[in-house]
XYZ file of C-alpha atoms in Angstrom:
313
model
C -14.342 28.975 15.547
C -15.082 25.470 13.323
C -17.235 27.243 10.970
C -15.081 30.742 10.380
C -12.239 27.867 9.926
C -14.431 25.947 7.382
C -15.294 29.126 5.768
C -12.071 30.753 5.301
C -10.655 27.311 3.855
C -13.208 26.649 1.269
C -13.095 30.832 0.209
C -9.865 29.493 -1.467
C -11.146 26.717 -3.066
C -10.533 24.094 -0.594
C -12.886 21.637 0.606
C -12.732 21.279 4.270
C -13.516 17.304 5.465
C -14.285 16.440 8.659
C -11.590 13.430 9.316
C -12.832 10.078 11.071
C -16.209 11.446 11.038
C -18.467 8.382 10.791
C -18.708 6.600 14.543
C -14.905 8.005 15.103
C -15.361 10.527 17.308
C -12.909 9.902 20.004
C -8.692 9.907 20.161
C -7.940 7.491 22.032
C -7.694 3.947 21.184
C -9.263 5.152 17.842
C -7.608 2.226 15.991
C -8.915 -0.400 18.524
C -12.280 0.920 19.792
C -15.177 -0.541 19.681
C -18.278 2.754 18.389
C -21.630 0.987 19.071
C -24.353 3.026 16.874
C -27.547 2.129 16.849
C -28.460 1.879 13.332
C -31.284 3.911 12.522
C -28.797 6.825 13.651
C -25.650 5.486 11.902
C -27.779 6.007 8.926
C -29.633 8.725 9.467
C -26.438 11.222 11.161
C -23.193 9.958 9.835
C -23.676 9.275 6.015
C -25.176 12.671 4.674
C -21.736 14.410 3.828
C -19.543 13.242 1.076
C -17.818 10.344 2.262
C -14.162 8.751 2.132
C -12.677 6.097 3.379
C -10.494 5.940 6.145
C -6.270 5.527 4.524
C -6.794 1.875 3.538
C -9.961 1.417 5.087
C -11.618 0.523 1.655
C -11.854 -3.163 1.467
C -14.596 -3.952 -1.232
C -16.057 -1.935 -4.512
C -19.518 -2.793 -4.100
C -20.112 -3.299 -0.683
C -18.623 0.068 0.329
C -20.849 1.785 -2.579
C -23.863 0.630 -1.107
C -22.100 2.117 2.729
C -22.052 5.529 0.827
C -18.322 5.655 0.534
C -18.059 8.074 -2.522
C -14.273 7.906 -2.545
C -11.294 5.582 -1.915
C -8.537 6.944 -0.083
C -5.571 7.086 -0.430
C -5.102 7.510 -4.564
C -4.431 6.133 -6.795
C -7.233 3.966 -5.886
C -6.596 0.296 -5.958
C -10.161 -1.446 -4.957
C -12.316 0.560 -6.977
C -10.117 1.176 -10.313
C -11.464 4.371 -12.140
C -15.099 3.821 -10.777
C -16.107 6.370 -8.633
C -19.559 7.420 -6.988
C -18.941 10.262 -9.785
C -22.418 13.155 -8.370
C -21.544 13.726 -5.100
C -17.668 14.100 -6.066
C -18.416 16.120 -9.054
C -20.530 18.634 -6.671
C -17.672 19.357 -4.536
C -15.435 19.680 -7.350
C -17.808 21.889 -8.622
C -18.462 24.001 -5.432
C -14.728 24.317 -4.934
C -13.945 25.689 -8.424
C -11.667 22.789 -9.311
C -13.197 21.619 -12.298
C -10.459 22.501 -14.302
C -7.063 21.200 -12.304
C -5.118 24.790 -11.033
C -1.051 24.081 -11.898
C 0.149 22.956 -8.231
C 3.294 25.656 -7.090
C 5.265 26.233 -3.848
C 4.816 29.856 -2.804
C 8.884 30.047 -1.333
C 8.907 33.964 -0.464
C 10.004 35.756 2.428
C 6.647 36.895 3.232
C 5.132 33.053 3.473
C 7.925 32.077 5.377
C 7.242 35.118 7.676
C 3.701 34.066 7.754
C 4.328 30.253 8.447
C 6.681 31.237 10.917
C 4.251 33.447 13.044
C 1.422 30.695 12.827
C 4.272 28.802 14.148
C 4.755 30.701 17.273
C 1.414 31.742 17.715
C -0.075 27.783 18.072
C 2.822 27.010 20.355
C 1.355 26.426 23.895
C 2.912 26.469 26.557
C 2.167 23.780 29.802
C 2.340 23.395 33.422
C 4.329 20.205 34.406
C 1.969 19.446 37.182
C 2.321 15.873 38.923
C 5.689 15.154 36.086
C 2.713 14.722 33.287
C 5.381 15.951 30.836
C 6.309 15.332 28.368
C 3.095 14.051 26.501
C 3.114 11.895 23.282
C 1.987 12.630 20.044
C 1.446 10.995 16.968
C 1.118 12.117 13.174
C -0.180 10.210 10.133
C 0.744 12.756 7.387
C 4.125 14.738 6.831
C 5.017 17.915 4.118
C 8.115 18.647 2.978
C 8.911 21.605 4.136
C 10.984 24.510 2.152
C 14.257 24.303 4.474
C 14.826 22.502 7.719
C 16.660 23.915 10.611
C 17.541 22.008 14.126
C 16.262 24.345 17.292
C 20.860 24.680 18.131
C 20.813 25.945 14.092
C 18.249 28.468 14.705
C 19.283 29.751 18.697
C 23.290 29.813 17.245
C 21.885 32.405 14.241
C 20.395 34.865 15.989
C 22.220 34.533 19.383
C 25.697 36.505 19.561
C 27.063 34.522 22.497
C 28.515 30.776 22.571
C 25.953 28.399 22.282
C 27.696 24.937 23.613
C 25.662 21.666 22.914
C 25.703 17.704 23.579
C 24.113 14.617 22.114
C 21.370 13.509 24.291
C 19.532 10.187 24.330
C 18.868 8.998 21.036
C 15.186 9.716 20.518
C 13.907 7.706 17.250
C 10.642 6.609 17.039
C 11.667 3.327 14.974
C 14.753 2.162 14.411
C 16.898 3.444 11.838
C 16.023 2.326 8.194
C 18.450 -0.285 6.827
C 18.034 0.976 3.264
C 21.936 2.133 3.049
C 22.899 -1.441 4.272
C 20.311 -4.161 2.466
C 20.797 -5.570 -0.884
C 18.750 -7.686 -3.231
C 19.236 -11.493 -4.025
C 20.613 -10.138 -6.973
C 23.072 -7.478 -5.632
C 20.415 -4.254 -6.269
C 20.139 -1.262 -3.267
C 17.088 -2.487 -0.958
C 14.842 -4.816 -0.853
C 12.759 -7.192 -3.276
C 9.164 -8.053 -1.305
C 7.511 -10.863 -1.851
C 3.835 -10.027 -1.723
C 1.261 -13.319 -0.780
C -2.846 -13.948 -1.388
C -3.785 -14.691 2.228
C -2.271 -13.952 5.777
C -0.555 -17.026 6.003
C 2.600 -16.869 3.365
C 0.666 -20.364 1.433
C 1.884 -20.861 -2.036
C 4.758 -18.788 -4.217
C 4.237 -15.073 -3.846
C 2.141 -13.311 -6.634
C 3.770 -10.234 -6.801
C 7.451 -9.162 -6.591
C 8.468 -5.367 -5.954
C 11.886 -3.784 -5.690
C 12.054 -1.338 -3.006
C 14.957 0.793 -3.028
C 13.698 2.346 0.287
C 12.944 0.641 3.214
C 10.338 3.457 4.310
C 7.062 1.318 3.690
C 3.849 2.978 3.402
C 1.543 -0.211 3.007
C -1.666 1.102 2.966
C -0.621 3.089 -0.403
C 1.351 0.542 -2.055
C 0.237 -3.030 -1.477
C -0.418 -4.891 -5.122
C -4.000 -4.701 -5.493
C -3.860 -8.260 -7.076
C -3.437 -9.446 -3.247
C -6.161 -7.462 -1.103
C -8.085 -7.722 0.989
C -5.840 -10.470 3.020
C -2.423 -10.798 2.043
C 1.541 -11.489 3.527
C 4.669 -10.126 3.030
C 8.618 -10.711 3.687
C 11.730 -9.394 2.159
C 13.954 -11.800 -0.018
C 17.211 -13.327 1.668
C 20.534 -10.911 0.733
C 23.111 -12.079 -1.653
C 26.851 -11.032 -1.622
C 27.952 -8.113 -4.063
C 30.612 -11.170 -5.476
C 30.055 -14.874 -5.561
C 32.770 -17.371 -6.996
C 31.089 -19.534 -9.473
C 33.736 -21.170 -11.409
C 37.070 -21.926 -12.120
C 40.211 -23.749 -13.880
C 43.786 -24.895 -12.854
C 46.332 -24.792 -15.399
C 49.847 -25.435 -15.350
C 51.702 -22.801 -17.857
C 55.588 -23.020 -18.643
C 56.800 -19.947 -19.413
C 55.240 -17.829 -22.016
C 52.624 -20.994 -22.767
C 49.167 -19.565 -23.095
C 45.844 -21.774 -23.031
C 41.977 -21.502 -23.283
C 39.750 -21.958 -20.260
C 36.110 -22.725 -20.329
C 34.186 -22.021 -17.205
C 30.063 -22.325 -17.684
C 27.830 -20.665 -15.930
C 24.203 -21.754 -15.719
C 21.085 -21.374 -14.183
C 22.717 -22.113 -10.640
C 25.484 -19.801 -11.275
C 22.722 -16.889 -10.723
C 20.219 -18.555 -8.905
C 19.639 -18.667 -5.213
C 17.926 -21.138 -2.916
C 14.990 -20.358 -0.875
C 14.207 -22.767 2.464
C 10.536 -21.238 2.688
C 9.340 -22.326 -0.674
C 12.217 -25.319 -1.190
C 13.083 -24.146 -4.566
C 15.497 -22.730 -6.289
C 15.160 -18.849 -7.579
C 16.478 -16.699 -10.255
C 15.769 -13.060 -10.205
C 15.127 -11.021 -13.287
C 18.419 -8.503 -13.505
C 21.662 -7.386 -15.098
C 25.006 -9.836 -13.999
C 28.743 -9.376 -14.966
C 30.959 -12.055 -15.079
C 34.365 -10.943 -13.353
C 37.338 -13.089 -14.803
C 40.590 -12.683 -13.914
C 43.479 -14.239 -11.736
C 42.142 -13.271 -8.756
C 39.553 -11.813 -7.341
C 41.430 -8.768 -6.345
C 43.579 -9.274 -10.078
C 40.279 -8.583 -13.134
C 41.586 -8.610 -16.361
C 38.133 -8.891 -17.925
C 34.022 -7.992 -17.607
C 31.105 -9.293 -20.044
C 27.599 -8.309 -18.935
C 24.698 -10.615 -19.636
C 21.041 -10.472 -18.467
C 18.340 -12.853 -16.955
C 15.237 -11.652 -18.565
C 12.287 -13.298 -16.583
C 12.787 -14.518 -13.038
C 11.893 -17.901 -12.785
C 12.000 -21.243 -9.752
C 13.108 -24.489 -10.233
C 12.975 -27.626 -7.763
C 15.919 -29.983 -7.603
């Protein structure tokens, strides 16, 4: 069944890999285990196929050359750059017609969704809750967006023609619910601002800032490259949408009008940060709200920090 698989994928031009192939044979505890190989078979069995890395498992250029790795994975690559073990890679390529890139389309037609829909119902299996071994886990560590998405009450209330009555169950997420809608930057942007470190331990400032309006993180793809192999991480402290940074009490009699001066400096948009006991401005667009009140604007300038930079005082 393997090889008619293998076959029929490649016919269309796509190369079939086998995944976790070298001294990864086994499910469980496959992030933990501990593959003894003897190593005149490690070398002589596992290398011979084209070989890439594990998602993140590349943690060297030259080192992992000389292990046979012929390609980093995921892309774009971050260890390795644009070097690549080029004959090897250039042979599949080759073999799967691909040397010149086909234009990438979705194929949304009634007749693939018929088709995905009966290789839907044809790999559904169906078990025997023998001594309460239901339900069993799973796990996935790749996702496609799919054309539409439907909820199994969507699709039973379509086709059935009497009431269908539902109720929330248990709350089922895997991880808690992102924060995304709810976090702000120092500076008052959606998200989070990540401050990336050289080493495990947080020692020193941070290297590398990144604004992440999504809280989804996908490490292994998007870690700066200027901190691998070892590095840290944490998100910067919030900051309110409004902060009060100046002000002036005049007495007026009627119809008297007078000039204010309020100055705003580098403190007036900086923060203070108790891990690195320094002071922080952020690199971003301000406005300056004046007015009588904070509920009572009568006027907005915008001005702009152009390079974050840390102080000590």
């Amino acid at each position: 069944m393997s090889a008619s698989y293998i076959n029929g994928l490649q016919e269309g031009g796509v190369g079939a890999t086998i995944k976790h192939f070298v001294a990864n044979e086994q499910e469980t505890w496959r992030m933990t285990v501990d593959t003894i190989v003897e190593e005149r078979h490690l070398r002589k069995l596992y290398p011979k196929p084209l070989v890439m890395s594990g998602w993140g498992g590349t943690n060297s250029t030259i080192e992992s050359t000389k292990c046979v790795v012929d390609l980093e994975m995921p892309g774009p690559a971050k260890l390795w750059g644009e070097k690549r073990c080029a004959a090897r890679v250039l042979h599949l390529v080759k073999r799967s017609g691909r040397l010149e890139e086909p234009l990438e389309v979705a194929i949304d037609t009634q007749e693939a969704r018929d088709l995905i829909r009966q290789a839907g119902v044809e790999g559904i299996t169906l078990l025997k809750n023998e001594n309460n071994a239901l339900p069993i886990g799973g796990d996935r560590s790749s996702s496609l967006k799919p054309y539409y998405l439907t909820t199994p009450y969507e699709s039973i209330k379509t086709i059935s023609s009497k009431e269908i009555v539902s109720a929330q169950g248990a709350q089922t997420d895997k991880w808690l619910p992102l924060a995304s809608s709810v976090c702000t930057t120092p500076s008052g942007k959606p998200g989070v601002v990540l401050e990336f470190y050289k080493g495990d331990s947080f020692q020193g400032k941070p290297l590398v800032l990144q604004h992440r309006a999504n809280m989804d993180l996908f490490l292994w793809d998007s870690v700066p490259v200027e901190v691998l192999p070892e590095y840290s991480f944490r998100s910067r402290l919030p900051r309110p949408k409004k902060e009060l940074q100046g002000f002036g009490k005049l007495e007026l009699d009627p119809g008297e009008t007078k000039a204010v001066e309020i100055i705003l400096n580098k403190y007036s948009v900086g923060y203070f940060d108790k891990s690195l006991k320094a002071w922080i401005a952020e690199e971003c667009a301000f406005e300056a709200w004046v007015g009588a009140s904070s509920a009572d604007i009568k006027d907005i300038a915008g001005f702009e920090v152009k390079e974050s930079f840390t102080w000590i005082f």
